[in-house]
Coordinates of C-alpha atoms in Angstrom, one line a residue:
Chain A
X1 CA -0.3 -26.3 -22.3
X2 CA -3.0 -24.1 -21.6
X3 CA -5.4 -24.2 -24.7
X4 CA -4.9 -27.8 -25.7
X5 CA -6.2 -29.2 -21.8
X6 CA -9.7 -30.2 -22.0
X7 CA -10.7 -28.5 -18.7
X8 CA -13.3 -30.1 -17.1
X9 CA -14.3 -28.0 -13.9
X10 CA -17.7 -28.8 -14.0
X11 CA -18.9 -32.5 -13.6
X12 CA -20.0 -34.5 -16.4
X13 CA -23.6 -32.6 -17.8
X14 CA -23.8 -30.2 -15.2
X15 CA -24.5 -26.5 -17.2
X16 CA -21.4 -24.4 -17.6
X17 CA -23.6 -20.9 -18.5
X18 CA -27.3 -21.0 -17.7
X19 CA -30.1 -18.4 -18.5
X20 CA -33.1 -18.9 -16.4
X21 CA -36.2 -16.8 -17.6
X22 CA -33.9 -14.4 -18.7
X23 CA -35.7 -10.6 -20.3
X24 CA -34.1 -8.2 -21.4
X25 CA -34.6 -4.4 -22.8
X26 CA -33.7 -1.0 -23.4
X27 CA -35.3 2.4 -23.3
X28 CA -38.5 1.0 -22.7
X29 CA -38.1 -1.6 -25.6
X30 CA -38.0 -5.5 -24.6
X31 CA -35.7 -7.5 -26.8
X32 CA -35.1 -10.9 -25.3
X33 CA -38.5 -12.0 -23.6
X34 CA -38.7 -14.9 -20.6
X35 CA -36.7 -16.8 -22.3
X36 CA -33.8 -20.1 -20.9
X37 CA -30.7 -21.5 -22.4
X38 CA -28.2 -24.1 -21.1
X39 CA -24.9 -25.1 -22.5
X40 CA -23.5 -28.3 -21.0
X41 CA -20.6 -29.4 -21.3
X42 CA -19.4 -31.2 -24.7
X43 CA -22.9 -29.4 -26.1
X44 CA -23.1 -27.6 -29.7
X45 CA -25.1 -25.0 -30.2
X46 CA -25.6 -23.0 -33.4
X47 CA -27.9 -19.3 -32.6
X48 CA -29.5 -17.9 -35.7
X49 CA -31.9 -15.5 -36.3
X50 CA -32.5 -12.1 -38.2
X51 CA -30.4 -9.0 -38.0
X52 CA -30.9 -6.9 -34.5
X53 CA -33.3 -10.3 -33.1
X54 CA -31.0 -10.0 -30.1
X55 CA -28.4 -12.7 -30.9
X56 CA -25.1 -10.5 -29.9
X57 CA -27.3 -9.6 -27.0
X58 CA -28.0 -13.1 -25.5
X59 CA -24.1 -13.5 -25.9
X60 CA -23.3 -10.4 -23.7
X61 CA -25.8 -11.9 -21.4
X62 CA -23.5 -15.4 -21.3
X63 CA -20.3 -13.7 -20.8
X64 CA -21.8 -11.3 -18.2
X65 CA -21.3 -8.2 -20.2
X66 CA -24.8 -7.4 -19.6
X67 CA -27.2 -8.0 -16.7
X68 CA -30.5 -9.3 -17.6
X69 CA -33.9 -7.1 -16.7
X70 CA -35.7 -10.6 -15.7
X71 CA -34.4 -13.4 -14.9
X72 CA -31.3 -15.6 -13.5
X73 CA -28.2 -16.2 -15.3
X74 CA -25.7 -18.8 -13.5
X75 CA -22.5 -19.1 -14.8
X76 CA -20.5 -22.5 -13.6
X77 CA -23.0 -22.8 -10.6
X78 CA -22.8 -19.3 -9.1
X79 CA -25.5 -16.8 -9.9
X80 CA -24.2 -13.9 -11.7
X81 CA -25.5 -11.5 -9.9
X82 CA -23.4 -12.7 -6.9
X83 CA -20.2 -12.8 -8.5
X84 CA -19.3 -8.8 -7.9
X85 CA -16.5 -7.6 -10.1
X86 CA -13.4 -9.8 -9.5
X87 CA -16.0 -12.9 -10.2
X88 CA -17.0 -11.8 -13.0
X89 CA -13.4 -12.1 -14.1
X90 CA -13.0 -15.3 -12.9
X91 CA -15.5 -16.5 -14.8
X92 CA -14.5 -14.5 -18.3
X93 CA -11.4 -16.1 -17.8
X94 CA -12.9 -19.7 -18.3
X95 CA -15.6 -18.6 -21.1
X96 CA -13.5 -18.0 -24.7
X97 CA -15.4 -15.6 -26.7
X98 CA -14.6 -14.8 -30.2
X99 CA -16.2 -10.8 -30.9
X100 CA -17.4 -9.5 -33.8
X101 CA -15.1 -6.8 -34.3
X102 CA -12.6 -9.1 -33.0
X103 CA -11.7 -6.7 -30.2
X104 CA -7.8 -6.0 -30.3
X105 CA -5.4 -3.7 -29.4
X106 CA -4.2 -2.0 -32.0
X107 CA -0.9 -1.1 -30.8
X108 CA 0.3 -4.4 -29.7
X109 CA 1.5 -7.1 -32.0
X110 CA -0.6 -10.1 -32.8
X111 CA 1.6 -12.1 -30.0
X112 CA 1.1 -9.7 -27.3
X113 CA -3.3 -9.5 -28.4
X114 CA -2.4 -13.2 -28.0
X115 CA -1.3 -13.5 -24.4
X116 CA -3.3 -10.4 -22.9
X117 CA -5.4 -13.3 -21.6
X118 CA -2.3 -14.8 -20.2
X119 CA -1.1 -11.7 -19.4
X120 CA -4.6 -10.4 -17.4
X121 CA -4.8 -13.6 -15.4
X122 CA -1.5 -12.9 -14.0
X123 CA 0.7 -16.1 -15.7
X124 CA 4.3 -15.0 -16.9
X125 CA 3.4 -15.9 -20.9
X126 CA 7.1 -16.3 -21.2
X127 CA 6.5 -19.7 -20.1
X128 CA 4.2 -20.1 -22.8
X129 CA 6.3 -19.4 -26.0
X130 CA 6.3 -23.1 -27.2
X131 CA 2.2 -23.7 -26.4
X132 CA 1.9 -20.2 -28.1
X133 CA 3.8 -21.1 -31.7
X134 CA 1.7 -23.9 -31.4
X135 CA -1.6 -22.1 -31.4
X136 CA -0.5 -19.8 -34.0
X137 CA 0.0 -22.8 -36.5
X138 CA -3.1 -24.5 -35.2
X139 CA -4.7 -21.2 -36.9
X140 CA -2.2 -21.0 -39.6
X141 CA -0.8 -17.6 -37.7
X142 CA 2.5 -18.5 -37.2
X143 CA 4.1 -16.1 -40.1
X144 CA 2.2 -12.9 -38.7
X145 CA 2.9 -13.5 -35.0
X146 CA 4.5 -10.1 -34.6
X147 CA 1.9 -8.1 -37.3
X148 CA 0.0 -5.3 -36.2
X149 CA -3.8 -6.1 -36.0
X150 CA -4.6 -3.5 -38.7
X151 CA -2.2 -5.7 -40.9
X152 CA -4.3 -8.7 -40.9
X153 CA -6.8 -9.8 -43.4
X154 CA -10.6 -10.2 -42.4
X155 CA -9.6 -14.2 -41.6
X156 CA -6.9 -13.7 -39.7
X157 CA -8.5 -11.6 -37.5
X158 CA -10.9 -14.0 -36.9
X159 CA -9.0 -17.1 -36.8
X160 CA -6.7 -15.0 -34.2
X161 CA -9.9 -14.6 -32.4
X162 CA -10.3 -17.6 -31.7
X163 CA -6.9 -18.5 -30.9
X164 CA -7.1 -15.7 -28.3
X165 CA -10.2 -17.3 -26.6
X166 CA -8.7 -20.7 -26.7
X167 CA -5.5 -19.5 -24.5
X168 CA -7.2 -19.7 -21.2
X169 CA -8.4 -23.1 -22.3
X170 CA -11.9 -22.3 -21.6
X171 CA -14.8 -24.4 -20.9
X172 CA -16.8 -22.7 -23.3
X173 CA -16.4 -21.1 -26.9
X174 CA -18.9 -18.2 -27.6
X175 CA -18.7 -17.0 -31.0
X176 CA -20.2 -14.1 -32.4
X177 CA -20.7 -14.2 -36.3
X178 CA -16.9 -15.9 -36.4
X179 CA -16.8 -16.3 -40.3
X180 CA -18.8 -12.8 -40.7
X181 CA -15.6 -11.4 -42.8
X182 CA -14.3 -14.8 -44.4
X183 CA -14.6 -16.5 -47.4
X184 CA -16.3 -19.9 -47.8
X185 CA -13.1 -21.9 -47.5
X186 CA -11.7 -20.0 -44.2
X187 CA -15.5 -20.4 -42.8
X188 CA -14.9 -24.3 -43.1
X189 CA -11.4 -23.8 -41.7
X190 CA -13.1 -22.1 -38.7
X191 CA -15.9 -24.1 -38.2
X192 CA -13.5 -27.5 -38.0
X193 CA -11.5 -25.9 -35.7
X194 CA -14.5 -25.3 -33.3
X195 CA -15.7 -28.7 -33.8
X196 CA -12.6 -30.1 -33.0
X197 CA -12.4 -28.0 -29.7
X198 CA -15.9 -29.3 -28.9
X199 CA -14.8 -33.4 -29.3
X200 CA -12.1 -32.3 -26.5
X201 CA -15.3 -31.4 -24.5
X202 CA -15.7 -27.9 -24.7
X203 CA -19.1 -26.2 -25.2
X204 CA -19.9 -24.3 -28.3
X205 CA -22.5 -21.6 -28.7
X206 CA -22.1 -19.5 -32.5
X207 CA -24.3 -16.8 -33.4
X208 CA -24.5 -16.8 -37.0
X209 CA -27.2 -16.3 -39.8
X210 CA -24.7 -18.5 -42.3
X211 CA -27.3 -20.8 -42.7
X212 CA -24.8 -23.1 -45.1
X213 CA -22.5 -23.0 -42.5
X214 CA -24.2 -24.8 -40.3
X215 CA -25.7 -27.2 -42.7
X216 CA -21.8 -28.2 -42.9
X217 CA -21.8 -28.3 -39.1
X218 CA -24.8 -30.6 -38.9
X219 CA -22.6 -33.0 -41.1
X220 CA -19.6 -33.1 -38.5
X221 CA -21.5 -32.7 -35.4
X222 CA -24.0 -33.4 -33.5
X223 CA -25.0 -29.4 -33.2
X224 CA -28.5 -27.8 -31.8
X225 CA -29.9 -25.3 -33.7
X226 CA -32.0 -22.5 -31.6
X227 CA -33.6 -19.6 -33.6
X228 CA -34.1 -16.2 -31.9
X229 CA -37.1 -14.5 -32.9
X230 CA -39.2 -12.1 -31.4
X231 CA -37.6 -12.1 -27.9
X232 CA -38.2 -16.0 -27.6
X233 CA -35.7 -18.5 -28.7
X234 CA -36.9 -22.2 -30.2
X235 CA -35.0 -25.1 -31.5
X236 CA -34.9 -24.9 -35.6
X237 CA -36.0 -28.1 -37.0
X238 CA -35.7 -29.1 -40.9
X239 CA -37.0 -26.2 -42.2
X240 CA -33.2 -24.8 -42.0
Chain B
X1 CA 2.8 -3.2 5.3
X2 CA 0.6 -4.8 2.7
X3 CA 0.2 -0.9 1.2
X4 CA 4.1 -1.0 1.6
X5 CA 4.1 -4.1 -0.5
X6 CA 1.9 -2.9 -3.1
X7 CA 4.1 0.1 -3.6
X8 CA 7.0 -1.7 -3.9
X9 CA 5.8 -4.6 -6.3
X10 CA 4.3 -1.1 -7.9
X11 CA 7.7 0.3 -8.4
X12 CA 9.1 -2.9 -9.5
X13 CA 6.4 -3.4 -12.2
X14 CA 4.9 -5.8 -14.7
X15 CA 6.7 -5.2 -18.4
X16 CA 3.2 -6.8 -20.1
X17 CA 0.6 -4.7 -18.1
X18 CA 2.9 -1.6 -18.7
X19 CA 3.0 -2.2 -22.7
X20 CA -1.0 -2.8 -22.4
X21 CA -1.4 1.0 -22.2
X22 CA -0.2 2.8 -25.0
X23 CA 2.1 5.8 -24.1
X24 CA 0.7 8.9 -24.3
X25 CA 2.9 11.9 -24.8
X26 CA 0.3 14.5 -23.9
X27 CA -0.6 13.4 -20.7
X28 CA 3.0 12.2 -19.8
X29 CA 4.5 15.8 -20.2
X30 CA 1.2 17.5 -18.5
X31 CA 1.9 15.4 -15.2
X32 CA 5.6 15.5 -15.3
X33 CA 5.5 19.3 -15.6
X34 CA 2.8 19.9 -13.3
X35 CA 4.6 17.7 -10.7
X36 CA 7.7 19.5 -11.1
X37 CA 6.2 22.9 -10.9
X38 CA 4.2 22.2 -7.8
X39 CA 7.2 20.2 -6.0
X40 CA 9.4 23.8 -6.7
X41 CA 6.4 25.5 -5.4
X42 CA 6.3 23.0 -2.3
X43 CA 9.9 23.4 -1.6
X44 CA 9.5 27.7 -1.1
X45 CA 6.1 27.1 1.1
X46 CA 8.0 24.7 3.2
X47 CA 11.5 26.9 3.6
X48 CA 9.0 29.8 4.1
X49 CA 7.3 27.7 7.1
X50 CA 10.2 27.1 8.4
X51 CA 11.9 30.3 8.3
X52 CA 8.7 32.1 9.4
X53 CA 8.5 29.4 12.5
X54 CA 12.4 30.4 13.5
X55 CA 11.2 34.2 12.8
X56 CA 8.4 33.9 15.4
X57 CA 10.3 31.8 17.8
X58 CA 13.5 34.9 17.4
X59 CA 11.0 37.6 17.9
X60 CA 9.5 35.6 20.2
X61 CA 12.9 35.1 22.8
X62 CA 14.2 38.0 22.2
X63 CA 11.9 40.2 23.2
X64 CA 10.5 37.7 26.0
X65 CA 13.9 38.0 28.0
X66 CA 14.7 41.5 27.7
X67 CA 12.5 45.0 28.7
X68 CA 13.2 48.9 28.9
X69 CA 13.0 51.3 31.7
X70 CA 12.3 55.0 30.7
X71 CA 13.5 57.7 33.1
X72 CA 11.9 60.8 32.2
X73 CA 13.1 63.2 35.0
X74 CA 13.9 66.5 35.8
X75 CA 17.8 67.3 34.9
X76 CA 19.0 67.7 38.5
X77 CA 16.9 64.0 39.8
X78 CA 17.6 62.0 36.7
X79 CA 20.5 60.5 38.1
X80 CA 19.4 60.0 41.7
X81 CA 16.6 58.2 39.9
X82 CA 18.5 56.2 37.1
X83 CA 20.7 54.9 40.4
X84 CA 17.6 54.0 42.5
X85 CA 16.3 52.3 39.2
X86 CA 19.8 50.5 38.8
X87 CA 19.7 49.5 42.6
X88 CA 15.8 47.9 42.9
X89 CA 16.5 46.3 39.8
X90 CA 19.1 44.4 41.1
X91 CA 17.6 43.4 43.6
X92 CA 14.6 42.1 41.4
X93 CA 14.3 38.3 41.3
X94 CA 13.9 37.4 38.1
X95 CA 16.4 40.3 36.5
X96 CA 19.4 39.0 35.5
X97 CA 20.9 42.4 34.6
X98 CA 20.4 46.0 33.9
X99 CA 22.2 48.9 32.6
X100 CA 21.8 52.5 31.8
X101 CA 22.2 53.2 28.2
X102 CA 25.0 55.8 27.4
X103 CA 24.3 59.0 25.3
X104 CA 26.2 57.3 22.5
X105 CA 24.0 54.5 22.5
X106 CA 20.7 56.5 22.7
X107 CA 22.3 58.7 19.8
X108 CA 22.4 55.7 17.6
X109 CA 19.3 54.3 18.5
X110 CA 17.3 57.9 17.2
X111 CA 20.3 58.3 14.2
X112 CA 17.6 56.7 12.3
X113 CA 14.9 59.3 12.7
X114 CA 16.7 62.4 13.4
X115 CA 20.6 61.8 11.9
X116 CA 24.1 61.0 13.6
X117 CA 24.8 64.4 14.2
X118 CA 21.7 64.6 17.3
X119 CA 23.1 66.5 20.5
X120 CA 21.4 63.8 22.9
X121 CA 23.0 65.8 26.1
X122 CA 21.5 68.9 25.3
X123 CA 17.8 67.5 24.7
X124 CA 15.7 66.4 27.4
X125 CA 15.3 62.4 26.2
X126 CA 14.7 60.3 28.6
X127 CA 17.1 57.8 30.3
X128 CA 16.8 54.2 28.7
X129 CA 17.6 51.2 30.9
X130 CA 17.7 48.1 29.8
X131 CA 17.2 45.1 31.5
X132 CA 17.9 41.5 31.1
X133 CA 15.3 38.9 32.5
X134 CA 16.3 35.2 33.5
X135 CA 14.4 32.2 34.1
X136 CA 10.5 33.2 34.2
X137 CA 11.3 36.5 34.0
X138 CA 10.5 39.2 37.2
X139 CA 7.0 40.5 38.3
X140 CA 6.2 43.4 36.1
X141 CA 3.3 44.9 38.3
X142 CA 5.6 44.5 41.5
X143 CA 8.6 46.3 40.1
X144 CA 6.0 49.0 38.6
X145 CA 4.4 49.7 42.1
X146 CA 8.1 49.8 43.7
X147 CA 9.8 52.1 40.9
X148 CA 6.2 54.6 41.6
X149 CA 7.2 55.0 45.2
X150 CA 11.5 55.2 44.9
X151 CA 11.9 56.6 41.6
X152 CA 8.7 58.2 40.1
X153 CA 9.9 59.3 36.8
X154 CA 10.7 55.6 35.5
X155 CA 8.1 53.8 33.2
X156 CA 8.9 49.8 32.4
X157 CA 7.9 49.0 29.3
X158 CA 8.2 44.8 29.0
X159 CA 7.5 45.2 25.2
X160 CA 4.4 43.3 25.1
X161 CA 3.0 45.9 23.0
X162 CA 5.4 45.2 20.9
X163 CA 5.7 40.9 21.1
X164 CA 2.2 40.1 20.8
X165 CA 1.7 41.9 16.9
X166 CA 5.2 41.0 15.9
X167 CA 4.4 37.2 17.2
X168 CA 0.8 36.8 15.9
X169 CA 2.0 38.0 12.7
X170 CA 5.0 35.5 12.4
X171 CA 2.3 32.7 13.3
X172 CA 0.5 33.8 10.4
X173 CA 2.8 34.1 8.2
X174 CA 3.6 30.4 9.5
X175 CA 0.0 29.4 8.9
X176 CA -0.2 31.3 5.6
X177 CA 3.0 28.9 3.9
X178 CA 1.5 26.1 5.8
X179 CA -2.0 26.9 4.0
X180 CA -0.2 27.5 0.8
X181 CA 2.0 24.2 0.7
X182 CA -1.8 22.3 1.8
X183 CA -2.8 24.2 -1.6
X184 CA -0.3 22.5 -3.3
X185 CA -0.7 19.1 -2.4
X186 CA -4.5 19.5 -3.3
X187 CA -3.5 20.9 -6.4
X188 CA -1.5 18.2 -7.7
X189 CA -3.6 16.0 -7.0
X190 CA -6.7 17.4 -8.7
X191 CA -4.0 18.1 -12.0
X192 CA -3.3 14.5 -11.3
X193 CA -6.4 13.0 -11.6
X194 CA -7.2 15.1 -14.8
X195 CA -4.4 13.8 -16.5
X196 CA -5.3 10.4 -15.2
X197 CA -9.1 10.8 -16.0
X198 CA -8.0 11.9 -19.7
X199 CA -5.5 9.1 -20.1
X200 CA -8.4 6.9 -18.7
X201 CA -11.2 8.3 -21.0
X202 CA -8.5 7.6 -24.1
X203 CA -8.2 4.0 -23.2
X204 CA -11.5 3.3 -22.6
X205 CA -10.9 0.8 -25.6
X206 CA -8.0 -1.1 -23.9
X207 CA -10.1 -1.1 -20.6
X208 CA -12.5 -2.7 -22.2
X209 CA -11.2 -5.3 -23.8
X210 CA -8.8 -6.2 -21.0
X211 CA -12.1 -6.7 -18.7
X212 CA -13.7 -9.0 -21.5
X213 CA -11.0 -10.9 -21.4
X214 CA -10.9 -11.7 -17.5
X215 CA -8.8 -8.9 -16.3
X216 CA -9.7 -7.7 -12.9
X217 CA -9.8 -4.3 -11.9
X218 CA -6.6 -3.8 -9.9
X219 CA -4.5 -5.3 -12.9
X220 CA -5.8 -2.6 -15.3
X221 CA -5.5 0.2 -12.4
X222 CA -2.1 -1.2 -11.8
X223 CA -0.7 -0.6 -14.9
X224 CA -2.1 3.3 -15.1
X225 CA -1.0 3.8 -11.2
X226 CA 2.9 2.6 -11.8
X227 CA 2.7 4.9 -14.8
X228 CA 1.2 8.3 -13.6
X229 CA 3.6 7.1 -10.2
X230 CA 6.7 6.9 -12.0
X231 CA 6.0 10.1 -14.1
X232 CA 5.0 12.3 -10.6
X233 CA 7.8 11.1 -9.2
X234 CA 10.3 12.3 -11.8
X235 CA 9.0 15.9 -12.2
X236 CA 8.9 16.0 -8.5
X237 CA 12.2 15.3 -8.1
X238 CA 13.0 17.7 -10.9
X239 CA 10.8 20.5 -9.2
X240 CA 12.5 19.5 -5.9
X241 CA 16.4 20.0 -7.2
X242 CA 15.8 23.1 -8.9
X243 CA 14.2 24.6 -5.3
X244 CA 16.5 23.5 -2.9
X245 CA 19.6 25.1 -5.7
X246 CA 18.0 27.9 -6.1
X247 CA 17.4 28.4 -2.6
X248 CA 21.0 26.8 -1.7
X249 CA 22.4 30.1 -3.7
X250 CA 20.2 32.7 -2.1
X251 CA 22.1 35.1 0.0
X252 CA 22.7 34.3 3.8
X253 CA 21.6 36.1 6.5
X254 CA 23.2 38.4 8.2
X255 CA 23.3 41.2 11.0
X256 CA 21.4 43.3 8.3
X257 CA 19.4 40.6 6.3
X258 CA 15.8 40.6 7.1
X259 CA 13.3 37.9 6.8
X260 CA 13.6 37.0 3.6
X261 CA 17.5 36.5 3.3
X262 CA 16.5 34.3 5.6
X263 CA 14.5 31.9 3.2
X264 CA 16.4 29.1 3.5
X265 CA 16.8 25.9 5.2
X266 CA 19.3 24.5 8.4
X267 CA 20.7 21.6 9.5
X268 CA 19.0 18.8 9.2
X269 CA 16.3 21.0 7.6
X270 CA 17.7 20.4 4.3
X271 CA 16.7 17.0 4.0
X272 CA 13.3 17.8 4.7
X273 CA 12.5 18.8 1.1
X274 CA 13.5 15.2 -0.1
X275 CA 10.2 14.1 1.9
X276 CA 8.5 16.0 -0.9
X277 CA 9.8 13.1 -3.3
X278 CA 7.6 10.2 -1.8
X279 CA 4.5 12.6 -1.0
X280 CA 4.0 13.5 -4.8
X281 CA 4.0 9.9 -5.8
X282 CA 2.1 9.0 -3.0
X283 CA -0.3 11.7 -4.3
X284 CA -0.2 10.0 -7.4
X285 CA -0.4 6.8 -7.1
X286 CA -3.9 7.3 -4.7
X287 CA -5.2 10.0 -7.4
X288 CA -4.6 7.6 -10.2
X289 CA -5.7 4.4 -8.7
X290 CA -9.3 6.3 -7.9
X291 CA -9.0 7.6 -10.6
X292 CA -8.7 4.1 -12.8
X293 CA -11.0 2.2 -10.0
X294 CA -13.8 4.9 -11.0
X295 CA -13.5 4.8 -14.4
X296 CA -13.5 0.9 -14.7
X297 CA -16.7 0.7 -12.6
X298 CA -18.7 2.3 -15.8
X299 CA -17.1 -0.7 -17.7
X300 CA -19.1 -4.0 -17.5

């Protein structure tokens, strides 16, 4: 079963995604300055900061959708900047990452969104049809399996999100603003089903500026909070 | 053989990377039709290749191995001379026969020009011989310097005049359909790769999200390629029938068709515009694939 295997590549503590001294800008403006991040596996992260302090930014930079100005970014022991193209896939394929806009195709069914990690990887997802009904009631899907995505409510996009990232089984979960578009109650929903990915050993890393939400994180988990500000990232203490 | 592989598990296909794309009508009809149009245009430049090929290589033959004597003589020597003509000829290597034309046949050689009704024997035209070469033909500046001394009225003409234009402008003719079926291949695949690059720039959406999810390059090319593939190949083949039956119901040939009752294929010839087939999805499937390759390279 392909999302429900903890996959542990990497050996115990050794980083999964690392930025080393990692800058980056844009037309001559520098938004993430000199700074380093490591996710481990097991680790919990929570990335907060204000609106356009770069948080979406130092995700692309994790999932090699951007290439940093300054700076080394290492993802499962390989420099990025070595991986060339069909690396980089290799490595998307073990990082699960849950967009903003949720990023589906509009003209396939939920199912089909589903498996286009399946699909991409080159796996025959027919073999998957029992794993997959059981990922779609993991995230309370299983009713909608064949809906459009412009059917779907705000949370079902984002629960099937996350359901998408998890079908590789990754060894990381980035999340980008997952419970943006969700009431209270489906932000807890989605924030116990990360939790419960990371006690199988996966790392976490959520950009968010839901500050309650990971109050109620700090209560389940043991979670690290970094705040991104000015270019430079710290660790939030109890001022939160 | 691996590209032979690649085109075969091409053909054969992947039903989930084909639904990825989703279809688009007005790209599908612009490449079907264009295929079609320049396979029907691909099957006239080849059957005029060929035909101007076999026109050159008739002109060529027949006026290589034969040539003319002209006898202009005085009344009372023309014969004397048409008979020493007759007689050095055959003993010409290289001549493989001769023979003095009669009146009737020099009457209907000038019919054209001056009507049926011409009174040959009462003008003075001169005496035609003609003469049939064999092997490497005879040596024209030998028999020219012999005929000067035994018969002094007779002229050879060994229609080179005549050959070299008629030849050079078959060649070019040849080189012209050749030119114009190179045209064609380059054209389909430029109309191609627009229709591929606008397909392409549409999905730039799916391409994008197929790469974030760990999708490498050749997967989301692949499932363009077999597309654009399949599409080029039906309009080809489309484009292909309707040549070859138009050009399977043109009038033959005959002893007074010209060269372009001629426009048509022989033999074995016929199968040659099936080639056209495979070489428009070949066309397609490169002019998609660098087409898709390109594009993705702008996507992270």
């Amino acid at each position: 079963m392909p999302w429900g295997v903890t996959s542990m590549a990497q050996s115990e503590g050794s980083p999964v995604i690392e930025l080393s001294q990692v800058s980056y800008g844009y037309d001559g403006r520098a938004l993430l300055n000199d700074l380093s991040l490591t996710l481990s596996p097991g680790s919990f992260h929570f990335l907060t900061g204000p609106s356009g302090a770069g948080k979406t930014t130092l995700l692309k930079l994790c999932y090699l959708e951007l290439a940093p100005t300054q700076g080394r970014v290492t993802a499962f022991g390989k420099p990025a900047d070595q991986l060339g193209r069909d690396g980089i896939a290799q490595v998307r394929r073990r990082v699960g990452v849950v967009h903003q806009d949720c990023g589906f195709l509009d003209h396939l069914p939920l199912i089909e969104n589903l498996t286009l990690p399946l699909a991409a990887s080159g796996q025959d997802t027919a073999e998957f049809a029992e794993d997959l009904r059981a990922l779609l009631a993991w995230v309370g899907l299983e009713q909608r399996a064949t809906a459009l995505p412009p059917e779907l409510s705000g949370g079902e996009r984002q629960r099937a999100a996350l359901a998408r990232a998890l079908i590789l089984s990754p060894d990381v979960i980035l999340a980008d603003e997952p419970t943006g578009n969700v009431d209270w109650e489906m932000s807890l929903r989605l924030l116990s089903l990360l939790v419960e990915l990371n006690k199988m050993g996966k790392a976490v890393l959520i950009a968010t500026h839901d500050l309650n939400l990971i109050r109620q994180a700090k209560s389940q988990v043991a979670a690290r909070v970094l705040r991104l500000r000015g270019g430079q990232l710290d660790v939030a203490g109890a001022d939160l | 053989m691996t590209r032979l592989r690649q085109l075969a598990s091409l053909l054969k296909g992947d039903p989930s990377a084909d639904r990825i794309v989703p279809p688009t009508g007005f790209t599908a009809q612009l490449t079907v039709f264009t295929a079609a149009a320049m396979a029907f245009l691909g099957v006239f430049a080849l059957a005029l290749s060929l035909a101007t090929a076999r026109l050159a290589d008739r002109w060529g033959q027949a006026l290589a191995q034969s040539s003319t004597i002209r006898i202009s003589a005085p009344a009372d020597q023309r014969q004397a001379q048409t008979d020493a003509v007759l007689r050095i000829l055959s003993e010409t290597p290289g001549v493989a026969s001769s023979r003095a034309l009669s009146d009737a046949e020099q009457r209907a050689l000038l019919a054209p020009w001056f009507g049926p009704e011409l009174p040959v024997e009462t003008l003075p035209i001169p005496q035609l011989v003609e003469v049939i070469e064999e092997g490497r033909g005879y040596d024209a500046e030998g028999l020219r310097l012999r005929l000067q001394a035994e018969a002094p009225g007779a002229v050879v003409d060994d229609h080179t005049r005549w050959r070299r234009p008629l030849i050079r402008a078959a060649e070019r003719l040849n080189l012209l359909a050749l030119g114009a079926l190179t045209l064609i291949v380059l054209t389909m695949a430029a109309m191609i790769t627009l229709a591929a690059s606008t397909a392409l720039a549409a999905n730039r959406q799916v391409m994008t999200v197929l790469r974030l999810v760990g999708a490498r390059d050749i997967f989301i090319a692949r499932a363009f390629v077999r597309r654009f593939t399949l599409r080029a190949s039906m309009g080809a083949a489309i484009g292909t029938a309707l040549a070859v039956l138009f050009i399977a119901l043109m009038p033959r040939a005959d002893a007074a068709g010209g060269f372009l009752t001629d426009l048509a294929f022989s033999g074995a010839g016929w199968l040659l515009p099936l080639l056209i087939v495979p070489l428009a999805a070949f066309i397609a499937f490169w002019a998609t694939r660098h087409a898709a390759l390109r594009a993705l390279k702008e996507i992270p």
